[in-house]
Short mmCIF file of C-alpha atoms and ligand atoms in Angstrom, two decimals:
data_model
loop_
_atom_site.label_atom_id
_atom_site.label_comp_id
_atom_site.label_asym_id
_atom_site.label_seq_id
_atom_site.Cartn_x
_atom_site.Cartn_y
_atom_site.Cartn_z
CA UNK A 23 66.04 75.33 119.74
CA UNK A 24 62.37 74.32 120.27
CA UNK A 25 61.79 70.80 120.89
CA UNK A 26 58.87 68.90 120.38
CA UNK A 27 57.89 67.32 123.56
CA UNK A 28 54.40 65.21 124.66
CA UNK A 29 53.50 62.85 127.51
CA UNK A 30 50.24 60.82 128.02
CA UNK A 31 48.07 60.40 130.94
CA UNK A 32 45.51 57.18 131.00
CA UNK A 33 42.30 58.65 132.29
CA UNK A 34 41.46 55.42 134.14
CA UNK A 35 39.84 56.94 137.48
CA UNK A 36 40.95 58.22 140.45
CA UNK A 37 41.87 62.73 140.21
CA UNK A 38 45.12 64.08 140.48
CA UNK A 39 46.81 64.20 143.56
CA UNK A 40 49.98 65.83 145.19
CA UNK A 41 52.35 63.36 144.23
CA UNK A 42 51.44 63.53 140.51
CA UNK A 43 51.74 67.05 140.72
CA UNK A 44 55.22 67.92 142.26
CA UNK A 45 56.72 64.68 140.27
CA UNK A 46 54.81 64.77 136.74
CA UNK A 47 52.44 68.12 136.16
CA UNK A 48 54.86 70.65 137.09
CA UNK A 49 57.86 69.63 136.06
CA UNK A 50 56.17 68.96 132.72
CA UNK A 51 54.93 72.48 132.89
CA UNK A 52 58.39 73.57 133.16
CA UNK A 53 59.98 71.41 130.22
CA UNK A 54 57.19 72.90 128.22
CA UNK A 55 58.89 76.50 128.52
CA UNK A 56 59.95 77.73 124.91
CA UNK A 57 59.05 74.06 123.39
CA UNK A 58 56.39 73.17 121.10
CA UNK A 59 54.41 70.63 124.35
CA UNK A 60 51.29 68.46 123.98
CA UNK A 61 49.67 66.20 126.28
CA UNK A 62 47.19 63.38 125.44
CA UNK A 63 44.25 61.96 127.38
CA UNK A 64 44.89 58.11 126.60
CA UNK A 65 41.43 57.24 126.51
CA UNK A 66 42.34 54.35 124.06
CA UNK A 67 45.02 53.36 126.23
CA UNK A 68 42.54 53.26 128.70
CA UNK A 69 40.09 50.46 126.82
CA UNK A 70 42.78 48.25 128.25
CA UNK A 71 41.26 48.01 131.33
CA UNK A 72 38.21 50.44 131.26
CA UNK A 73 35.39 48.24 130.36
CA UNK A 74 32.30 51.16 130.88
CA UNK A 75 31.71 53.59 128.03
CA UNK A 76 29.82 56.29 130.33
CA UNK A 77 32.57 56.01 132.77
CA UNK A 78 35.33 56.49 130.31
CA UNK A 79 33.72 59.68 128.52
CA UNK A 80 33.76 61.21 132.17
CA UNK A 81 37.01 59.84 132.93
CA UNK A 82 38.27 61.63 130.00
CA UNK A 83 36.51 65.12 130.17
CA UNK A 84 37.55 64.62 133.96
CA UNK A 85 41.49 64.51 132.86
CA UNK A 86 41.08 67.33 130.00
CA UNK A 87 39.64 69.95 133.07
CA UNK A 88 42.09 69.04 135.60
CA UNK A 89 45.00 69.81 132.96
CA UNK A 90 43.29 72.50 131.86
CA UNK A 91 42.96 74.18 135.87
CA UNK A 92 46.23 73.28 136.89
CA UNK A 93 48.09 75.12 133.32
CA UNK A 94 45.04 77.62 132.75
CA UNK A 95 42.95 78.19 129.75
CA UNK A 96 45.18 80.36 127.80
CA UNK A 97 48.05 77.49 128.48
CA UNK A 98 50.15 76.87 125.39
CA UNK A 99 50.74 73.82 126.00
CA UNK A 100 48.17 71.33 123.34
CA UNK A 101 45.52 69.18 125.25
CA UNK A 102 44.01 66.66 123.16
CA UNK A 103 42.11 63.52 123.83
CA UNK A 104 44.15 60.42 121.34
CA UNK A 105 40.51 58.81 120.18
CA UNK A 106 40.07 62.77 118.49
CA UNK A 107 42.58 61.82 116.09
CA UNK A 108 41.99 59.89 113.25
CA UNK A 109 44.43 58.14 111.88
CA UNK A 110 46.45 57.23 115.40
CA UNK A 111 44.75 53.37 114.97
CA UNK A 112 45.69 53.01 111.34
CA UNK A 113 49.53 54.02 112.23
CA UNK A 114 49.50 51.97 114.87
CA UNK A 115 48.46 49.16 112.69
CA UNK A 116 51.15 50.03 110.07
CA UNK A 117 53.81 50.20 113.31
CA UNK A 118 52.21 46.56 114.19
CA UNK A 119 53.87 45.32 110.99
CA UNK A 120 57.28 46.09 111.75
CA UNK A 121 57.34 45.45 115.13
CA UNK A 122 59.35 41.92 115.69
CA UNK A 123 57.01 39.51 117.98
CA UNK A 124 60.33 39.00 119.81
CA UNK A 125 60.36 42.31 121.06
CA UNK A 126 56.77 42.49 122.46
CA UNK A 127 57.33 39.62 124.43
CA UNK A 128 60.33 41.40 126.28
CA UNK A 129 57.77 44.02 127.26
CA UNK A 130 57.54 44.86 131.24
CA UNK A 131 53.50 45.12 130.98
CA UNK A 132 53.31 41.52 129.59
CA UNK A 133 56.54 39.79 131.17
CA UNK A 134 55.18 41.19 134.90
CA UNK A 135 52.44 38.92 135.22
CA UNK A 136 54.33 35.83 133.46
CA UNK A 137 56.83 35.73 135.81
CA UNK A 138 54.52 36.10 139.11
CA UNK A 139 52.84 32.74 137.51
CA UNK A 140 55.86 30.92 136.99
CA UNK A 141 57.16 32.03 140.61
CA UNK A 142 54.24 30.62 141.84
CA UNK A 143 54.11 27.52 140.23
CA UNK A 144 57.80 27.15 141.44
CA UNK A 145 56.61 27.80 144.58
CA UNK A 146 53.98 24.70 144.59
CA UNK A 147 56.73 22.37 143.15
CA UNK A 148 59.40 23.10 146.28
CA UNK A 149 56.44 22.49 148.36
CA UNK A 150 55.38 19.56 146.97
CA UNK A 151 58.47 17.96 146.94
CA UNK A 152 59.28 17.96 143.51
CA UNK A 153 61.93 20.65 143.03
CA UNK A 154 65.04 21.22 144.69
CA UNK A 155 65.31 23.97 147.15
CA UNK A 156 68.56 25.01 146.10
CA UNK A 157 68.96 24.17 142.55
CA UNK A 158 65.67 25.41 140.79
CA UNK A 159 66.35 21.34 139.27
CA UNK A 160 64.20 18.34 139.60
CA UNK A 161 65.76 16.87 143.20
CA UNK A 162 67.68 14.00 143.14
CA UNK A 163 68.94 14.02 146.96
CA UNK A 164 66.58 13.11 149.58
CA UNK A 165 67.98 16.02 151.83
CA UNK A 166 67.05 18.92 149.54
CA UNK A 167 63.37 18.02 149.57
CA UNK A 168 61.10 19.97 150.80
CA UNK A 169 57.85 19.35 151.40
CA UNK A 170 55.18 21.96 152.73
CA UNK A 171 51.85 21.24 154.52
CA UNK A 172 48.71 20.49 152.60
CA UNK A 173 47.69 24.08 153.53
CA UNK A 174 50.43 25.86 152.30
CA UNK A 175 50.30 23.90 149.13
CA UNK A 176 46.15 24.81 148.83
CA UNK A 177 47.17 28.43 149.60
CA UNK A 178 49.45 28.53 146.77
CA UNK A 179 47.01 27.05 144.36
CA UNK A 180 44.76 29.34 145.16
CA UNK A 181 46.86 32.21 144.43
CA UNK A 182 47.95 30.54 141.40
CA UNK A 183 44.18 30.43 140.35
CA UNK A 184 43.85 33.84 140.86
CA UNK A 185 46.41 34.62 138.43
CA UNK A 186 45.33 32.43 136.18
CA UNK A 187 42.15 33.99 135.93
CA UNK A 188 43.84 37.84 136.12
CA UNK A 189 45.83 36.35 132.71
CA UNK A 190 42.67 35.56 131.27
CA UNK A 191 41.19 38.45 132.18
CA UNK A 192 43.29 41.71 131.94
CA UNK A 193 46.23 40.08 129.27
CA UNK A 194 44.40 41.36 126.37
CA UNK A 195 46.28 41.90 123.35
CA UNK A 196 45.66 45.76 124.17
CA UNK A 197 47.93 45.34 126.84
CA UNK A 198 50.62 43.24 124.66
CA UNK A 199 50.73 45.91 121.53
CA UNK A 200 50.29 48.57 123.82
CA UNK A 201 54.10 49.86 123.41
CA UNK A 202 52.97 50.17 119.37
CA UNK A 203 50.10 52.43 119.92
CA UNK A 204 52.75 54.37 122.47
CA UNK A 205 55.42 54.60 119.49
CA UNK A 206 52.48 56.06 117.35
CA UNK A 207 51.46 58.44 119.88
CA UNK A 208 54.86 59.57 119.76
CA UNK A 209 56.48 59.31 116.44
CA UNK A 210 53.27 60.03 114.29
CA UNK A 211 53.73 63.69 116.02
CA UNK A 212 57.54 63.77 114.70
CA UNK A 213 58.16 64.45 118.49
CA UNK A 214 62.20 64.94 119.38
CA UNK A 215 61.51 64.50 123.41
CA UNK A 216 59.82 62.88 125.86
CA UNK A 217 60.04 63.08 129.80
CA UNK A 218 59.60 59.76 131.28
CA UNK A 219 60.25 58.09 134.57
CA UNK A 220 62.53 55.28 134.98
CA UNK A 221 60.19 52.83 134.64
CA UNK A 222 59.03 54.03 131.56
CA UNK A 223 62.43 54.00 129.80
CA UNK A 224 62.18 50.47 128.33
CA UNK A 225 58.76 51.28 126.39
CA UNK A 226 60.16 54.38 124.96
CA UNK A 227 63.15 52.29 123.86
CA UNK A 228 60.83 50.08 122.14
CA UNK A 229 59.40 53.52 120.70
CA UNK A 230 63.10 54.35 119.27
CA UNK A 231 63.45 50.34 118.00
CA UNK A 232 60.04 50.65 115.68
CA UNK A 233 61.27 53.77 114.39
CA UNK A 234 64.21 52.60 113.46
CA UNK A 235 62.67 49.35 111.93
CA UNK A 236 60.43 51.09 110.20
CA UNK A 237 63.22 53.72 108.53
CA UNK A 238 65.40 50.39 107.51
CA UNK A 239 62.30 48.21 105.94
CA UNK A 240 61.27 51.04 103.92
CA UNK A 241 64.90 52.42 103.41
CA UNK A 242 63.92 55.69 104.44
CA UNK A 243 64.03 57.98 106.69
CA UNK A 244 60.33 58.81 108.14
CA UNK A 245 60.37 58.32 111.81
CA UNK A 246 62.54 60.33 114.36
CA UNK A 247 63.97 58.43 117.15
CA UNK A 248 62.69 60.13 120.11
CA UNK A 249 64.82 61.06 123.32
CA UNK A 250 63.95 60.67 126.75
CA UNK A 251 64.22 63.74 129.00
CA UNK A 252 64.54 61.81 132.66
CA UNK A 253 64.08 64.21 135.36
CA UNK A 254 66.58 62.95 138.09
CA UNK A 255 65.88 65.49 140.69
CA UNK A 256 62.52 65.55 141.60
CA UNK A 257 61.78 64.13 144.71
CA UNK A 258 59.19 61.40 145.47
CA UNK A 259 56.46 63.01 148.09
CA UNK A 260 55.22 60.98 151.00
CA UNK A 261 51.59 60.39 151.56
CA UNK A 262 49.90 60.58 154.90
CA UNK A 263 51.55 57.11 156.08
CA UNK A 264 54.72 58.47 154.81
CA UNK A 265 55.40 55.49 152.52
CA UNK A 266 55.27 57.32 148.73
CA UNK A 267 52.05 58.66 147.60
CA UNK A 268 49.78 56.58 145.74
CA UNK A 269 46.56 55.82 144.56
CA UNK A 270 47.16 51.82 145.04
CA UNK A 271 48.42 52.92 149.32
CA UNK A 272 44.91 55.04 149.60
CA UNK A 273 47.40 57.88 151.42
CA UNK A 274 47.06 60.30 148.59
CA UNK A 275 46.19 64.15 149.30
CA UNK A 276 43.88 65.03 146.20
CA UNK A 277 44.47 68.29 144.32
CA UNK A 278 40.75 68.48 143.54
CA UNK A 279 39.09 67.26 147.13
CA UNK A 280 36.47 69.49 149.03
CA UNK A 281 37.38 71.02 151.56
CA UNK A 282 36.29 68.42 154.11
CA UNK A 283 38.05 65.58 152.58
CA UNK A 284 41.21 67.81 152.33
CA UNK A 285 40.77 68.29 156.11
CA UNK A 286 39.82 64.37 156.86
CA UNK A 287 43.37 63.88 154.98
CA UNK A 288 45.96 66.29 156.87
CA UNK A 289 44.11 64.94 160.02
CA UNK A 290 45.23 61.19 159.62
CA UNK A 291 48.73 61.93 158.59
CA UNK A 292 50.75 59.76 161.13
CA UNK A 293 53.51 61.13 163.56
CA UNK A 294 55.53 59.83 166.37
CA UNK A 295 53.61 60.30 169.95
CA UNK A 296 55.98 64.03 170.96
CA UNK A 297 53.62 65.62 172.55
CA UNK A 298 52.90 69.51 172.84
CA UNK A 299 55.72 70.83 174.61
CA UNK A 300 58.64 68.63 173.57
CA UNK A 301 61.49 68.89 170.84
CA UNK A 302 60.32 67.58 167.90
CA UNK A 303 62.13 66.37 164.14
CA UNK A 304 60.90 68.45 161.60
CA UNK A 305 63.18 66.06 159.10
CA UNK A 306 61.42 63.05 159.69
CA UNK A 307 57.66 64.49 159.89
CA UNK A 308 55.22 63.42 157.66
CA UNK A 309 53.32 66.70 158.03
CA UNK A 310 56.94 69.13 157.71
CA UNK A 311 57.77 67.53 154.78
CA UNK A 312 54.42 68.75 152.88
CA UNK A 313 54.89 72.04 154.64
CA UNK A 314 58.61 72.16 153.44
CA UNK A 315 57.41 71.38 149.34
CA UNK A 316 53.92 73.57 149.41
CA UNK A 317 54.68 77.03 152.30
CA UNK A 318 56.19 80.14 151.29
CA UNK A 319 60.08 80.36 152.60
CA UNK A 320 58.91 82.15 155.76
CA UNK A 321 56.58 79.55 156.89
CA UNK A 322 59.10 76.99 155.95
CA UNK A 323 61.34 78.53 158.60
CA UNK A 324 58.97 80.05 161.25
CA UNK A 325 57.41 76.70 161.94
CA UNK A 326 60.70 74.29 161.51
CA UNK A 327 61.47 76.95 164.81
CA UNK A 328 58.53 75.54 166.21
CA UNK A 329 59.63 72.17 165.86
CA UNK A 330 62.58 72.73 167.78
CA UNK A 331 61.75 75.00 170.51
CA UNK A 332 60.11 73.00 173.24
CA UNK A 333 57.76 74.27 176.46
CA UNK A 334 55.47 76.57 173.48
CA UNK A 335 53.07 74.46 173.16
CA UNK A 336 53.39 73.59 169.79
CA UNK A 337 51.98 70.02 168.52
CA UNK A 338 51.21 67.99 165.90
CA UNK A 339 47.86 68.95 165.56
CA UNK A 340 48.74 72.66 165.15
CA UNK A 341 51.33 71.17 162.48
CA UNK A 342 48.60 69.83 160.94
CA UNK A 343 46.14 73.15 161.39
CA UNK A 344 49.12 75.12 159.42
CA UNK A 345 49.92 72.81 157.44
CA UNK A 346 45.58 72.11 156.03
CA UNK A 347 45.82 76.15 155.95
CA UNK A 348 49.42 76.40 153.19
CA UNK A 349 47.66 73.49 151.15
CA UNK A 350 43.92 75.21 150.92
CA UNK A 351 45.90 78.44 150.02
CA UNK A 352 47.78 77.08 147.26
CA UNK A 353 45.46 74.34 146.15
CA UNK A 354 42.27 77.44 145.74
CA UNK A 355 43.46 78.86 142.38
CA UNK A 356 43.29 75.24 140.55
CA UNK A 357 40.12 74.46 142.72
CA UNK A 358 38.47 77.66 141.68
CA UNK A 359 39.28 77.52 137.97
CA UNK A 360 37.82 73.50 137.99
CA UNK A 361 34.41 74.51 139.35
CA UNK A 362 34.28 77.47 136.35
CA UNK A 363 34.75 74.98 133.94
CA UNK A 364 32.60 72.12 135.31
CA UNK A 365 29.88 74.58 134.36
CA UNK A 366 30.90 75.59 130.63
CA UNK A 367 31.51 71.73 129.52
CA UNK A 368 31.07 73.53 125.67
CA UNK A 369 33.77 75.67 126.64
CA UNK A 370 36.37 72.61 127.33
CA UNK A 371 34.66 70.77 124.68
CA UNK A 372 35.54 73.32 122.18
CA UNK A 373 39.09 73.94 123.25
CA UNK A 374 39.59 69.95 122.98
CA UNK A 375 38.43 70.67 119.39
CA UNK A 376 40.57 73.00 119.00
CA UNK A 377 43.74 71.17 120.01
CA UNK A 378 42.69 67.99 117.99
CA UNK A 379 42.18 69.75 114.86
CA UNK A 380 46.32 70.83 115.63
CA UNK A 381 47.25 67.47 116.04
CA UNK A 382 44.83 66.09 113.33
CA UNK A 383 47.03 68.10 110.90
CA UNK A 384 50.00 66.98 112.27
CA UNK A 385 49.91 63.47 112.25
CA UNK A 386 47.84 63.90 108.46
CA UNK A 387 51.47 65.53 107.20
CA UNK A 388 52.85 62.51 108.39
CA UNK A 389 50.48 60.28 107.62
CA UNK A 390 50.98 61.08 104.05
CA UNK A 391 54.55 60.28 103.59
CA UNK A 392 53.66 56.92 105.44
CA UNK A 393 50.95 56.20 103.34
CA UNK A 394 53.13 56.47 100.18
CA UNK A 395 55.81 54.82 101.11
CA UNK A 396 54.13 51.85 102.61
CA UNK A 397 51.65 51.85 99.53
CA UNK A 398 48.08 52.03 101.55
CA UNK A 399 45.48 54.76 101.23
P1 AMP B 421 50.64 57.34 138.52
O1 AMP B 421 49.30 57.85 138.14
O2 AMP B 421 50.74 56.82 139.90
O3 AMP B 421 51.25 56.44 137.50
O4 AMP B 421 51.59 58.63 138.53
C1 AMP B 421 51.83 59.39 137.40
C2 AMP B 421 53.13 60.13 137.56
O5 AMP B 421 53.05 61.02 138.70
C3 AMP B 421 54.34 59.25 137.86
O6 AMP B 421 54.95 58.81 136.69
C4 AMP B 421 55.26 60.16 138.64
O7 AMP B 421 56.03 60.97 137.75
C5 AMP B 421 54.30 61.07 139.37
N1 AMP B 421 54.12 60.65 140.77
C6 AMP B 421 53.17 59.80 141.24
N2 AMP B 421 53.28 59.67 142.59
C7 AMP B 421 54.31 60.45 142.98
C8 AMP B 421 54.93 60.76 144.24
N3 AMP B 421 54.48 60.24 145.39
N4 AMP B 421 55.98 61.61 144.25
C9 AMP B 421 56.44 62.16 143.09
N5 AMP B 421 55.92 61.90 141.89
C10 AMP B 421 54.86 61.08 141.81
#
């Protein structure tokens, strides 16, 4: 049967790159296969941390045209951007008032911070002599005290400072009900699935707790608890420093790059010191294991040969030739369909239109039975 499945992607800078393609694009791609699928651009999300109107608009359209050159124009799948649709704010609100304040506080986006500050402080107390080293108590035997140097102790109040200020600063209460506006961008769609990573798995059980709440303070039976579809086997892909591929390690391979900065990226990926004519390990090469995930079967093979045949004069740098010539191969289609549509901005305008006006209707049929049972207009 046809599920109703949707993810969200916060447009909040840098483009796509490899890793968020093998581990999140594709395989939602392939979930999407005979269901009903919709992704949002989570520009309000985004307002979280986005402080630059001009920058988020861009951000946004940026997002909608990647998606759209990755899937293609004609894709089935719904792109919409969340701000397009009305009444997301005023569910959210209704949401806010069955949401227990208990069980926003037990959120990871909130907690994370709190307990880096309290570490700290910790931290300053052992060093200060004033907490046990063992016992997390206030000491009472000389031999447990510890007392760090008047630099450590200034180091740590410095850092302690800093996250003082990044409390102040980024803990907005966007960031505490952010799990509410994520239930409404989930259940206000009457959506049955949605693929999340591990990490995510706590805010979508929040998702399935407000639902519920909801159903039993009204006595009814709106909301749909959603499920999670958790894809267990794809594989996390190694940047050029072959530590996971990331925006916040800078070792990323973008999808969208030019040509150059493609080039520039293969170029620095890091290897042992083999040189041209000895045996090398295709199994723990940075550059094999991108060839491995993006060549065709036969150049998977041909060149894992390569690796082990010594005296051909086969090194990492003509690796790293084959491997910039697989990725500009199967990175031109997406490439190709991006610069189209960076000049017909009406075109992708229009299709967003499109989309939201889909959406718009859905969450309105909702929106109706919410409105009547909660007694609002
Ligand atoms: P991020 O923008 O870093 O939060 O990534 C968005 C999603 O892309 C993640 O939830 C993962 O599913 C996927 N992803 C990011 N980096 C990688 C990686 N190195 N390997 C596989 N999947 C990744």
């Amino acid at each position: 049967m046809s599920k109703k499945i949707i993810t969200g992607v916060k447009p909040t800078g840098t483009s796509m790159h490899l890793g968020n393609l093998m581990g999140a694009v594709l395989p939602f791609q392939k979930n999407a296969k005979g269901n009903d699928a919709a992704i949002f651009i989570a520009d309000l999300h985004a307002l979280t941390s986005v402080k630059d109107g001009a920058k988020l608009r861009e951000q946004s359209l940026e997002v909608a045209i990647e998606y759209l050159s990755i899937f293609g124009v004609d894709t089935p799948i719904t792109i919409f951007r969340q701000s397009d649709i009305a009444d997301i704010t005023k569910l959210m609100w209704i949401l806010t008032n069955v949401t227990p304040y208990a069980l926003m506080l037990r959120a990871h986006s909130f907690k994370d911070i709190e307990q880096k500050v309290e570490k700290v402080e910790k931290e300053i107390a052992y060093n200060e002599g004033k907490l046990s080293l063992y016992s997390n108590t206030e000491i009472f035997k000389d031999d447990e005290k510890a007392k760090g140097s008047e630099e450590k102790i200034a180091q740590l109040r410095q850092e302690l400072d800093e996250l003082e200020k990044e409390w102040e600063n980024k803990m907005n209460m966007g960031v505490f009900n952010y799990p509410i506006l994520m239930a409404a961008d989930i259940i206000g769609y009457d959506i049955d699935a949605v693929p999340v990573g591990k990490d995510q798995l706590q805010h979508l059980e929040m998702t399935r707790d407000i639902a519920r709440g909801f159903n039993k303070f009204y006595g009814k039976n709106v909301f749909t608890e959603p499920e999670a579809i958790i894809e267990e086997s794809v594989a996390t892909l190694s940047g050029v420093d072959g530590r996971k591929m990331s925006k916040s390690y800078d070792n990323f391979i973008g999808i969208f790059d030019d040509e150059k900065k493609l080039k520039k990226r293969v170029m620095s990926i890091i290897t042992d010191s083999a040189g041209v004519d000895e045996v090398k390990d295709p199994d723990s090469c940075n550059i094999f294991a991108l060839i491995r995930v993006f060549g065709t079967d036969e150049e998977v093979e041909t060149i894992y040969q390569k690796y082990l045949t010594p005296n051909i004069g086969f090194g990492y740098g003509h690796a790293k030739k084959a491997l910039l010539e697989i990725l500009t191969r199967y990175l031109a289609p997406y490439r190709a369909t991006r610069e189209k549509l960076l000049q017909d901005i009406p075109f992708v305008e229009a299709k967003l239109a499109e989309w939201a006006k889909i959406m718009n209707a859905r969450l309105e049929a909702k929106m109706k039975v919410v409105r009547e049972v909660v007694g609002v207009n």
